[in-house]
Amino acid sequence: MPVYPPEPWRVKMVEPLRATTRDDREAALRAAGWNPCLLRAEDVYVDLFTDSGTNAMSDRQWSALLHGDEAYAGARSFYVFEEAVRAFYGYEHVIPVHQGRGGENILSRCLIRPGTHIPGNMYFPSTRAHQELNGAVFHDVIVDEAHDPDSAYPFKGDVDLGKLKAVIGEFGAAAIPYVSLAATVNMAGGQPISVANLTETCELAHAHGIPVFLDTARAVENAWFVKQREPGWARRTVADILRALCAPTDGAVMSAKKDSLANIGGWLALRDPALAEQARGLVVLYEGLHTYGGMAGRDMEAIAAGIAESVDENHIRARVAQVEYLGERLADAGVPVVRPFGGHCVCVDAAAALPHVPRTEFPAQTLACATYLQAGVRGVERGAVTAGRDPVTGENRLPRLELLRLAIPRRVYTRAHIDLVADAVIAVHRDRDRIARGLRFETEPRHLRFFQARFTPVSGASIFR
């Protein structure tokens, strides 16, 4: 049995959950167009759709809310927030935004022009959407191991320096506004990048005059994996490693809804004062004044407290162990899962689990529906639906990874909930031959289609025989 350490917190408040029947869930899923994202939350028993903004805040964070200064300009809460980001992440210029994609939008508008190219260690849907909408082409320069669910490579978020050199050589440094890195890499299953590789990547980019920007939404989890896996870092604190990950980069985009244990908010952090001034001007236009950026003062106070809590060793140890527990339970039962397990999620290899469902019928979306029907557990597809269509050809992108992601919110669910999830996924996998066909689009939004698309079974009224 995998290790499940006692949670380093105790429950002070509860939110009731409503149990549903199979008939209830079938009706809800049909009404949602076979898209778990469109389900009402009240129809979901264990919600692993995302770990973003779904965390349980601590008593200290709830207390911090009461200190919120709601002044429109220059609120005291902004300076508390600013100091926390500077202290733990090390960037001088801190610009608040309502959440991570707000920072992606501002950075893209500042730097990208039509015809430019952005290398990165695997795409993330909203990040690539902002890059493409501003005229850039994304190039995946991650190591090949990241695309292999069975590879045990410890740092699947690493950049293949040869691939990056090839992109620079083909298009020229002048056509590359920046390199886009993530720590950890969500679409690969929460896989970390090593400090050594990140540093080498920055050195290569900087040698060509190209800045590097880091998605730090789960960089604390990345720091934990560095401590466990990268030689020379075992005796360093997670806080020290977090600063080391950020140190060689030129700035960061952050969704505080992940590592920082908040329900909303984020920031764009920069080192270049001129770029920071440009970004503040756009924040005023798209987000809110540069000292609140779409957040209330109380949100900034909660984030500041959450940043300090996020690097607590007991917290991050238990957080990652809960993910590992679910992953080991599934792997022990023969469910094909991405290895090594990430810091925020366990990903089921849907292409391997449902080999009889063609990629054009979206096996991961199909598996997500089957899992919800089994026990009211909601995950999210991370495969062809999420990848979208090629903006030039209009064809569906078919990434090598076709995954059902089970993202675990921080400090929310107990071992009993995680066991329920494991039992449900194992039951679906055991009876996978009952799934006859997959799904096709009924309605398909143009951007980030996985959020709002509606589907219908390819054969008959159900995906089951």
Tab-separated table of C-alpha atoms in Angstrom:
chain	number	residue	atom	x	y	z
A	1	MET	CA	0.000	0.000	0.000
A	2	PRO	CA	1.473	3.420	-0.922
A	3	VAL	CA	2.308	5.850	1.873
A	4	TYR	CA	-0.401	8.291	2.916
A	5	PRO	CA	0.955	10.577	5.675
A	6	PRO	CA	-1.445	12.304	8.063
A	7	GLU	CA	-2.567	15.652	6.735
A	8	PRO	CA	-0.705	18.563	8.380
A	9	TRP	CA	-4.003	20.324	9.103
A	10	ARG	CA	-7.314	19.645	10.804
A	11	VAL	CA	-10.838	20.455	9.645
A	12	LYS	CA	-12.555	23.526	11.127
A	13	MET	CA	-15.370	23.971	8.605
A	14	VAL	CA	-17.143	21.601	6.230
A	15	GLU	CA	-19.097	21.937	2.990
A	16	PRO	CA	-21.845	19.332	2.513
A	17	LEU	CA	-21.709	17.131	-0.584
A	18	ARG	CA	-24.747	15.616	-2.300
A	19	ALA	CA	-24.614	11.966	-3.284
A	20	THR	CA	-26.228	11.163	-6.638
A	21	THR	CA	-27.531	8.028	-8.329
A	22	ARG	CA	-26.381	6.655	-11.652
A	23	ASP	CA	-29.641	7.872	-13.193
A	24	ASP	CA	-29.017	11.355	-11.763
A	25	ARG	CA	-25.559	11.444	-13.283
A	26	GLU	CA	-26.687	10.191	-16.693
A	27	ALA	CA	-29.321	12.914	-16.862
A	28	ALA	CA	-26.825	15.574	-15.759
A	29	LEU	CA	-24.181	14.470	-18.254
A	30	ARG	CA	-26.617	14.422	-21.170
A	31	ALA	CA	-27.804	17.906	-20.236
A	32	ALA	CA	-24.149	18.996	-20.179
A	33	GLY	CA	-23.562	17.712	-23.704
A	34	TRP	CA	-21.231	14.915	-22.571
A	35	ASN	CA	-18.792	17.528	-21.317
A	36	PRO	CA	-18.030	17.256	-17.583
A	37	CYS	CA	-16.889	20.880	-17.620
A	38	LEU	CA	-20.505	21.947	-18.215
A	39	LEU	CA	-21.857	19.994	-15.237
A	40	ARG	CA	-23.251	21.920	-12.303
A	41	ALA	CA	-20.877	21.616	-9.354
A	42	GLU	CA	-23.746	20.385	-7.183
A	43	ASP	CA	-23.949	17.287	-9.416
A	44	VAL	CA	-20.290	16.390	-8.765
A	45	TYR	CA	-19.244	14.401	-5.690
A	46	VAL	CA	-15.442	14.597	-5.921
A	47	ASP	CA	-14.302	17.398	-8.203
A	48	LEU	CA	-10.864	16.864	-9.736
A	49	PHE	CA	-11.491	19.035	-12.779
A	50	THR	CA	-8.753	21.410	-11.631
A	51	ASP	CA	-6.573	22.411	-8.706
A	52	SER	CA	-6.880	26.065	-9.792
A	53	GLY	CA	-8.794	28.258	-7.348
A	54	THR	CA	-10.336	25.219	-5.681
A	55	ASN	CA	-7.994	25.108	-2.682
A	56	ALA	CA	-9.075	25.318	0.965
A	57	MET	CA	-7.682	28.481	2.546
A	58	SER	CA	-6.183	28.355	6.023
A	59	ASP	CA	-7.385	30.151	9.139
A	60	ARG	CA	-4.521	32.597	8.613
A	61	GLN	CA	-5.675	33.332	5.084
A	62	TRP	CA	-9.270	33.848	6.200
A	63	SER	CA	-7.991	36.166	8.905
A	64	ALA	CA	-5.925	38.042	6.311
A	65	LEU	CA	-9.097	38.760	4.322
A	66	LEU	CA	-10.244	41.040	7.137
A	67	HIS	CA	-7.125	43.176	6.696
A	68	GLY	CA	-7.988	43.945	3.080
A	69	ASP	CA	-7.553	47.603	2.164
A	70	GLU	CA	-10.043	48.287	-0.621
A	71	ALA	CA	-8.683	51.694	-1.621
A	72	TYR	CA	-8.797	52.058	-5.420
A	73	ALA	CA	-5.232	53.362	-5.731
A	74	GLY	CA	-2.191	52.516	-3.633
A	75	ALA	CA	-3.951	50.212	-1.171
A	76	ARG	CA	-1.835	48.958	1.716
A	77	SER	CA	-2.738	45.392	0.699
A	78	PHE	CA	-0.885	45.815	-2.585
A	79	TYR	CA	2.372	46.525	-0.771
A	80	VAL	CA	1.901	43.479	1.466
A	81	PHE	CA	1.310	41.400	-1.665
A	82	GLU	CA	4.252	42.971	-3.506
A	83	GLU	CA	6.657	42.303	-0.655
A	84	ALA	CA	5.606	38.634	-0.430
A	85	VAL	CA	6.245	38.058	-4.142
A	86	ARG	CA	9.594	39.849	-3.970
A	87	ALA	CA	10.673	37.912	-0.868
A	88	PHE	CA	9.819	34.403	-2.085
A	89	TYR	CA	10.146	34.684	-5.894
A	90	GLY	CA	12.808	37.372	-6.178
A	91	TYR	CA	11.406	39.622	-8.901
A	92	GLU	CA	11.569	43.398	-8.435
A	93	HIS	CA	8.557	44.577	-10.434
A	94	VAL	CA	5.274	42.975	-9.317
A	95	ILE	CA	2.100	43.703	-11.281
A	96	PRO	CA	-1.168	42.174	-10.014
A	97	VAL	CA	-3.653	40.525	-12.395
A	98	HIS	CA	-6.951	38.755	-11.803
A	99	GLN	CA	-5.415	35.338	-12.579
A	100	GLY	CA	-2.630	33.766	-14.607
A	101	ARG	CA	-4.152	34.196	-18.029
A	102	GLY	CA	-4.413	37.926	-17.374
A	103	GLY	CA	-0.627	37.980	-17.101
A	104	GLU	CA	-0.295	35.852	-20.241
A	105	ASN	CA	-2.426	38.348	-22.135
A	106	ILE	CA	-0.368	41.345	-20.985
A	107	LEU	CA	2.995	39.697	-21.681
A	108	SER	CA	1.869	38.547	-25.135
A	109	ARG	CA	0.571	42.009	-26.050
A	110	CYS	CA	3.795	43.628	-24.887
A	111	LEU	CA	6.237	41.416	-26.774
A	112	ILE	CA	4.629	39.387	-29.571
A	113	ARG	CA	4.188	40.630	-33.119
A	114	PRO	CA	2.746	38.762	-36.143
A	115	GLY	CA	5.224	36.363	-37.670
A	116	THR	CA	7.198	35.719	-34.502
A	117	HIS	CA	7.970	32.383	-32.850
A	118	ILE	CA	7.787	31.194	-29.217
A	119	PRO	CA	9.735	28.099	-28.096
A	120	GLY	CA	8.559	26.419	-24.902
A	121	ASN	CA	8.583	23.227	-22.857
A	122	MET	CA	5.191	22.015	-24.076
A	123	TYR	CA	2.147	24.204	-24.579
A	124	PHE	CA	-0.573	25.144	-22.134
A	125	PRO	CA	-3.955	25.933	-23.753
A	126	SER	CA	-4.483	29.514	-22.549
A	127	THR	CA	-0.794	30.418	-22.913
A	128	ARG	CA	-0.623	29.225	-26.513
A	129	ALA	CA	-3.978	30.830	-27.307
A	130	HIS	CA	-2.687	34.259	-26.240
A	131	GLN	CA	0.521	33.716	-28.189
A	132	GLU	CA	-1.313	32.667	-31.351
A	133	LEU	CA	-3.928	35.417	-31.106
A	134	ASN	CA	-1.097	37.944	-31.079
A	135	GLY	CA	0.475	36.414	-34.164
A	136	ALA	CA	3.124	33.979	-32.910
A	137	VAL	CA	3.727	30.304	-33.667
A	138	PHE	CA	4.497	28.035	-30.705
A	139	HIS	CA	7.323	25.475	-30.964
A	140	ASP	CA	7.572	22.597	-28.494
A	141	VAL	CA	11.210	22.126	-27.449
A	142	ILE	CA	10.633	19.825	-24.491
A	143	VAL	CA	12.613	16.589	-24.126
A	144	ASP	CA	11.166	13.583	-25.956
A	145	GLU	CA	10.603	11.740	-22.678
A	146	ALA	CA	7.808	14.197	-21.820
A	147	HIS	CA	5.669	12.671	-24.555
A	148	ASP	CA	6.178	9.103	-23.306
A	149	PRO	CA	3.727	8.202	-20.498
A	150	ASP	CA	5.861	5.216	-19.481
A	151	SER	CA	9.207	6.988	-19.253
A	152	ALA	CA	10.625	7.257	-15.725
A	153	TYR	CA	12.784	10.270	-16.618
A	154	PRO	CA	12.739	12.423	-13.450
A	155	PHE	CA	12.609	15.840	-15.150
A	156	LYS	CA	10.238	15.542	-18.083
A	157	GLY	CA	9.827	19.318	-18.051
A	158	ASP	CA	13.428	19.823	-19.229
A	159	VAL	CA	14.153	21.663	-22.455
A	160	ASP	CA	15.948	19.797	-25.243
A	161	LEU	CA	18.702	22.336	-25.884
A	162	GLY	CA	19.282	20.920	-29.350
A	163	LYS	CA	15.658	21.586	-30.284
A	164	LEU	CA	15.881	25.131	-28.911
A	165	LYS	CA	19.080	25.793	-30.879
A	166	ALA	CA	17.348	24.505	-34.014
A	167	VAL	CA	14.410	26.922	-33.586
A	168	ILE	CA	16.799	29.836	-33.045
A	169	GLY	CA	18.854	28.764	-36.035
A	170	GLU	CA	15.847	28.419	-38.327
A	171	PHE	CA	14.017	31.645	-37.475
A	172	GLY	CA	16.700	33.866	-35.969
A	173	ALA	CA	16.822	35.438	-32.540
A	174	ALA	CA	15.130	38.629	-33.764
A	175	ALA	CA	11.970	36.637	-34.544
A	176	ILE	CA	11.800	35.084	-31.065
A	177	PRO	CA	10.307	37.540	-28.516
A	178	TYR	CA	10.937	35.182	-25.607
A	179	VAL	CA	11.207	31.581	-24.472
A	180	SER	CA	8.139	30.352	-22.561
A	181	LEU	CA	8.902	27.873	-19.773
A	182	ALA	CA	6.684	26.196	-17.195
A	183	ALA	CA	7.564	24.738	-13.796
A	184	THR	CA	5.928	22.239	-13.585
A	185	VAL	CA	4.596	21.242	-17.048
A	186	ASN	CA	0.861	20.759	-16.707
A	187	MET	CA	0.147	19.105	-20.055
A	188	ALA	CA	2.798	16.447	-19.405
A	189	GLY	CA	1.149	15.532	-16.102
A	190	GLY	CA	2.749	18.056	-13.737
A	191	GLN	CA	6.334	17.181	-14.670
A	192	PRO	CA	9.218	19.291	-13.253
A	193	ILE	CA	12.138	21.043	-14.877
A	194	SER	CA	15.550	20.745	-13.223
A	195	VAL	CA	17.414	23.797	-11.949
A	196	ALA	CA	20.409	22.809	-14.077
A	197	ASN	CA	18.387	22.571	-17.289
A	198	LEU	CA	16.442	25.758	-16.619
A	199	THR	CA	19.721	27.593	-15.985
A	200	GLU	CA	21.319	26.203	-19.159
A	201	THR	CA	18.221	27.147	-21.160
A	202	CYS	CA	18.393	30.714	-19.879
A	203	GLU	CA	22.107	30.916	-20.660
A	204	LEU	CA	21.497	29.756	-24.231
A	205	ALA	CA	18.592	32.153	-24.758
A	206	HIS	CA	20.405	35.102	-23.175
A	207	ALA	CA	23.442	34.474	-25.356
A	208	HIS	CA	21.171	35.269	-28.297
A	209	GLY	CA	19.516	38.239	-26.579
A	210	ILE	CA	16.253	36.333	-25.976
A	211	PRO	CA	14.506	36.748	-22.606
A	212	VAL	CA	12.998	33.812	-20.719
A	213	PHE	CA	9.697	33.952	-18.835
A	214	LEU	CA	8.566	31.305	-16.370
A	215	ASP	CA	5.078	30.085	-15.540
A	216	THR	CA	5.433	29.728	-11.770
A	217	ALA	CA	1.884	28.569	-10.980
A	218	ARG	CA	3.222	25.287	-9.569
A	219	ALA	CA	6.886	26.199	-9.103
A	220	VAL	CA	6.720	25.270	-5.397
A	221	GLU	CA	5.789	21.717	-6.411
A	222	ASN	CA	8.648	21.862	-8.920
A	223	ALA	CA	10.996	22.924	-6.115
A	224	TRP	CA	9.918	19.915	-4.049
A	225	PHE	CA	10.772	17.549	-6.909
A	226	VAL	CA	14.168	19.235	-7.304
A	227	LYS	CA	14.806	18.632	-3.605
A	228	GLN	CA	13.898	14.943	-4.002
A	229	ARG	CA	15.474	14.188	-7.380
A	230	GLU	CA	18.210	16.617	-8.443
A	231	PRO	CA	21.733	15.979	-7.127
A	232	GLY	CA	23.033	18.689	-4.829
A	233	TRP	CA	19.684	20.082	-3.679
A	234	ALA	CA	18.512	17.603	-1.011
A	235	ARG	CA	19.669	19.779	1.904
A	236	ARG	CA	18.269	23.028	0.555
A	237	THR	CA	14.868	24.320	1.639
A	238	VAL	CA	11.957	24.465	-0.775
A	239	ALA	CA	11.992	28.254	-0.368
A	240	ASP	CA	15.665	28.386	-1.415
A	241	ILE	CA	15.033	26.164	-4.432
A	242	LEU	CA	12.054	28.277	-5.507
A	243	ARG	CA	14.301	31.349	-5.602
A	244	ALA	CA	16.916	29.367	-7.548
A	245	LEU	CA	14.352	28.368	-10.180
A	246	CYS	CA	13.303	31.981	-10.682
A	247	ALA	CA	16.793	33.525	-10.467
A	248	PRO	CA	18.011	33.009	-14.074
A	249	THR	CA	14.724	34.065	-15.689
A	250	ASP	CA	13.621	37.531	-16.808
A	251	GLY	CA	10.157	37.366	-15.293
A	252	ALA	CA	7.207	35.202	-14.434
A	253	VAL	CA	3.495	34.781	-14.948
A	254	MET	CA	1.671	33.456	-11.906
A	255	SER	CA	-1.747	32.075	-11.178
A	256	ALA	CA	-2.009	32.369	-7.395
A	257	LYS	CA	-4.932	29.961	-7.610
A	258	LYS	CA	-2.471	27.061	-7.560
A	259	ASP	CA	0.590	27.006	-5.285
A	260	SER	CA	-0.397	30.165	-3.411
A	261	LEU	CA	-3.538	28.487	-2.063
A	262	ALA	CA	-5.903	31.288	-3.083
A	263	ASN	CA	-9.244	31.184	-4.870
A	264	ILE	CA	-8.483	34.019	-7.295
A	265	GLY	CA	-5.607	36.264	-8.330
A	266	GLY	CA	-2.146	36.267	-9.839
A	267	TRP	CA	0.682	38.453	-11.005
A	268	LEU	CA	3.126	39.332	-13.746
A	269	ALA	CA	6.626	39.801	-12.301
A	270	LEU	CA	9.461	41.374	-14.296
A	271	ARG	CA	13.071	42.494	-13.981
A	272	ASP	CA	13.190	45.006	-16.864
A	273	PRO	CA	11.826	48.378	-15.628
A	274	ALA	CA	10.906	49.537	-19.130
A	275	LEU	CA	8.916	46.375	-19.860
A	276	ALA	CA	7.278	46.654	-16.442
A	277	GLU	CA	6.148	50.199	-17.223
A	278	GLN	CA	4.681	49.044	-20.530
A	279	ALA	CA	2.905	46.154	-18.808
A	280	ARG	CA	1.428	48.412	-16.116
A	281	GLY	CA	-0.125	50.546	-18.832
A	282	LEU	CA	-1.844	47.529	-20.365
A	283	VAL	CA	-2.914	46.235	-16.940
A	284	VAL	CA	-4.762	49.511	-16.380
A	285	LEU	CA	-6.564	48.921	-19.679
A	286	TYR	CA	-7.378	45.207	-19.367
A	287	GLU	CA	-7.261	44.268	-15.679
A	288	GLY	CA	-7.626	47.238	-13.322
A	289	LEU	CA	-5.313	49.795	-11.760
A	290	HIS	CA	-1.684	48.673	-11.462
A	291	THR	CA	-2.030	48.363	-7.662
A	292	TYR	CA	-4.947	45.953	-7.735
A	293	GLY	CA	-5.065	44.410	-11.218
A	294	GLY	CA	-8.564	42.989	-10.976
A	295	MET	CA	-8.252	41.778	-7.369
A	296	ALA	CA	-9.799	43.094	-4.204
A	297	GLY	CA	-7.450	44.084	-1.392
A	298	ARG	CA	-8.636	41.080	0.581
A	299	ASP	CA	-7.534	38.795	-2.271
A	300	MET	CA	-4.010	40.225	-2.194
A	301	GLU	CA	-3.832	39.731	1.566
A	302	ALA	CA	-4.914	36.085	1.236
A	303	ILE	CA	-2.332	35.476	-1.498
A	304	ALA	CA	0.459	37.016	0.554
A	305	ALA	CA	-0.352	34.665	3.434
A	306	GLY	CA	-0.695	31.718	1.044
A	307	ILE	CA	2.719	32.331	-0.506
A	308	ALA	CA	4.378	31.884	2.884
A	309	GLU	CA	2.327	28.749	3.630
A	310	SER	CA	3.065	27.214	0.221
A	311	VAL	CA	6.776	26.693	0.951
A	312	ASP	CA	6.194	25.023	4.305
A	313	GLU	CA	7.900	21.633	4.016
A	314	ASN	CA	5.170	19.736	5.851
A	315	HIS	CA	2.505	21.208	3.590
A	316	ILE	CA	4.199	20.444	0.284
A	317	ARG	CA	5.317	16.966	1.425
A	318	ALA	CA	1.736	15.973	2.266
A	319	ARG	CA	0.352	17.614	-0.862
A	320	VAL	CA	2.596	15.609	-3.200
A	321	ALA	CA	2.163	12.403	-1.166
A	322	GLN	CA	-1.614	12.558	-1.633
A	323	VAL	CA	-1.114	12.698	-5.397
A	324	GLU	CA	1.356	9.817	-5.277
A	325	TYR	CA	-1.075	7.737	-3.219
A	326	LEU	CA	-3.756	8.007	-5.893
A	327	GLY	CA	-1.251	7.292	-8.649
A	328	GLU	CA	0.117	4.182	-6.950
A	329	ARG	CA	-3.345	2.808	-6.274
A	330	LEU	CA	-4.233	3.132	-9.957
A	331	ALA	CA	-0.915	1.740	-11.175
A	332	ASP	CA	-1.126	-1.235	-8.812
A	333	ALA	CA	-4.515	-2.086	-10.327
A	334	GLY	CA	-3.155	-2.009	-13.865
A	335	VAL	CA	-4.574	1.355	-14.913
A	336	PRO	CA	-2.164	2.965	-17.428
A	337	VAL	CA	-0.953	6.214	-15.850
A	338	VAL	CA	1.723	8.783	-16.610
A	339	ARG	CA	4.966	8.194	-14.720
A	340	PRO	CA	6.481	9.754	-12.665
A	341	PHE	CA	3.449	11.199	-10.896
A	342	GLY	CA	3.170	14.975	-10.938
A	343	GLY	CA	2.753	17.358	-8.060
A	344	HIS	CA	-0.864	18.324	-8.681
A	345	CYS	CA	-2.450	15.519	-10.666
A	346	VAL	CA	-2.537	11.928	-11.759
A	347	CYS	CA	-3.050	11.417	-15.486
A	348	VAL	CA	-4.597	8.282	-16.973
A	349	ASP	CA	-3.270	7.361	-20.408
A	350	ALA	CA	-6.629	7.242	-22.167
A	351	ALA	CA	-5.182	6.116	-25.487
A	352	ALA	CA	-3.781	3.026	-23.758
A	353	ALA	CA	-6.873	2.507	-21.611
A	354	LEU	CA	-9.279	2.708	-24.582
A	355	PRO	CA	-7.241	1.559	-27.591
A	356	HIS	CA	-10.422	0.613	-29.455
A	357	VAL	CA	-11.681	4.221	-29.408
A	358	PRO	CA	-10.108	6.162	-32.312
A	359	ARG	CA	-8.244	9.367	-31.498
A	360	THR	CA	-10.763	11.210	-33.666
A	361	GLU	CA	-13.461	10.096	-31.194
A	362	PHE	CA	-11.607	11.610	-28.226
A	363	PRO	CA	-10.783	8.710	-25.891
A	364	ALA	CA	-9.845	10.968	-22.961
A	365	GLN	CA	-13.110	12.889	-23.157
A	366	THR	CA	-14.927	9.564	-23.352
A	367	LEU	CA	-13.054	8.237	-20.317
A	368	ALA	CA	-13.851	11.411	-18.371
A	369	CYS	CA	-17.557	10.838	-19.010
A	370	ALA	CA	-17.369	7.181	-17.987
A	371	THR	CA	-15.590	8.089	-14.730
A	372	TYR	CA	-18.206	10.663	-13.853
A	373	LEU	CA	-21.016	8.199	-14.557
A	374	GLN	CA	-19.322	5.607	-12.336
A	375	ALA	CA	-19.112	7.634	-9.112
A	376	GLY	CA	-19.663	11.340	-9.674
A	377	VAL	CA	-15.918	12.016	-10.038
A	378	ARG	CA	-15.085	14.843	-12.416
A	379	GLY	CA	-11.731	14.980	-14.205
A	380	VAL	CA	-10.750	16.815	-17.374
A	381	GLU	CA	-9.600	15.770	-20.825
A	382	ARG	CA	-6.056	16.712	-21.775
A	383	GLY	CA	-5.649	15.467	-25.309
A	384	ALA	CA	-7.033	16.211	-28.752
A	385	VAL	CA	-9.988	18.262	-27.513
A	386	THR	CA	-7.735	20.504	-25.444
A	387	ALA	CA	-5.134	20.749	-28.218
A	388	GLY	CA	-7.659	22.405	-30.536
A	389	ARG	CA	-7.264	22.942	-34.245
A	390	ASP	CA	-4.227	24.062	-36.188
A	391	PRO	CA	-4.877	27.757	-37.002
A	392	VAL	CA	-3.456	27.319	-40.518
A	393	THR	CA	-4.888	23.979	-41.665
A	394	GLY	CA	-7.997	23.869	-39.474
A	395	GLU	CA	-7.306	20.199	-38.727
A	396	ASN	CA	-7.585	18.734	-35.234
A	397	ARG	CA	-4.249	18.572	-33.491
A	398	LEU	CA	-3.552	15.046	-32.223
A	399	PRO	CA	-0.892	15.321	-29.502
A	400	ARG	CA	1.038	12.232	-28.498
A	401	LEU	CA	-0.448	12.428	-25.015
A	402	GLU	CA	-4.170	11.664	-24.722
A	403	LEU	CA	-4.854	11.985	-21.006
A	404	LEU	CA	-7.601	12.073	-18.415
A	405	ARG	CA	-6.241	14.476	-15.787
A	406	LEU	CA	-7.318	14.072	-12.172
A	407	ALA	CA	-6.165	17.300	-10.503
A	408	ILE	CA	-6.356	17.303	-6.709
A	409	PRO	CA	-7.216	20.584	-4.934
A	410	ARG	CA	-4.957	21.468	-2.016
A	411	ARG	CA	-6.199	20.737	1.533
A	412	VAL	CA	-9.707	19.790	0.353
A	413	TYR	CA	-10.179	16.017	0.139
A	414	THR	CA	-9.494	13.239	2.641
A	415	ARG	CA	-8.050	9.783	2.096
A	416	ALA	CA	-11.586	8.396	1.865
A	417	HIS	CA	-12.324	10.720	-1.051
A	418	ILE	CA	-9.109	9.717	-2.811
A	419	ASP	CA	-9.954	6.038	-2.317
A	420	LEU	CA	-13.377	6.652	-3.842
A	421	VAL	CA	-11.684	8.195	-6.880
A	422	ALA	CA	-9.288	5.258	-7.181
A	423	ASP	CA	-12.117	2.719	-6.883
A	424	ALA	CA	-14.120	4.523	-9.568
A	425	VAL	CA	-11.284	4.716	-12.093
A	426	ILE	CA	-10.300	1.097	-11.438
A	427	ALA	CA	-13.911	-0.027	-11.956
A	428	VAL	CA	-14.151	1.843	-15.259
A	429	HIS	CA	-10.858	0.346	-16.398
A	430	ARG	CA	-11.954	-3.158	-15.409
A	431	ASP	CA	-15.132	-2.800	-17.506
A	432	ARG	CA	-13.567	-0.747	-20.321
A	433	ASP	CA	-14.767	-3.154	-22.997
A	434	ARG	CA	-18.305	-1.926	-22.258
A	435	ILE	CA	-17.328	1.394	-23.839
A	436	ALA	CA	-18.249	0.868	-27.475
A	437	ARG	CA	-17.403	4.151	-29.218
A	438	GLY	CA	-16.340	7.672	-28.438
A	439	LEU	CA	-17.753	11.143	-28.996
A	440	ARG	CA	-18.065	13.735	-31.736
A	441	PHE	CA	-18.620	17.460	-31.551
A	442	GLU	CA	-22.139	18.811	-31.464
A	443	THR	CA	-21.020	22.419	-30.901
A	444	GLU	CA	-17.391	23.521	-31.064
A	445	PRO	CA	-16.187	26.910	-29.800
A	446	ARG	CA	-13.265	28.462	-31.628
A	447	HIS	CA	-10.992	29.054	-28.625
A	448	LEU	CA	-10.284	26.802	-25.612
A	449	ARG	CA	-13.045	24.555	-26.847
A	450	PHE	CA	-12.753	22.011	-24.035
A	451	PHE	CA	-14.447	24.464	-21.663
A	452	GLN	CA	-17.716	24.922	-23.563
A	453	ALA	CA	-17.910	22.306	-26.328
A	454	ARG	CA	-20.862	19.955	-26.447
A	455	PHE	CA	-20.596	16.380	-27.689
A	456	THR	CA	-22.787	13.489	-28.676
A	457	PRO	CA	-21.970	9.752	-28.747
A	458	VAL	CA	-20.789	8.498	-32.114
A	459	SER	CA	-23.072	5.470	-31.988
A	460	GLY	CA	-26.547	5.647	-30.515
A	461	ALA	CA	-27.475	7.459	-27.356
A	462	SER	CA	-24.573	6.312	-25.187
A	463	ILE	CA	-20.873	5.539	-25.215
A	464	PHE	CA	-21.667	2.119	-23.745
A	465	ARG	CA	-22.659	-1.065	-25.510
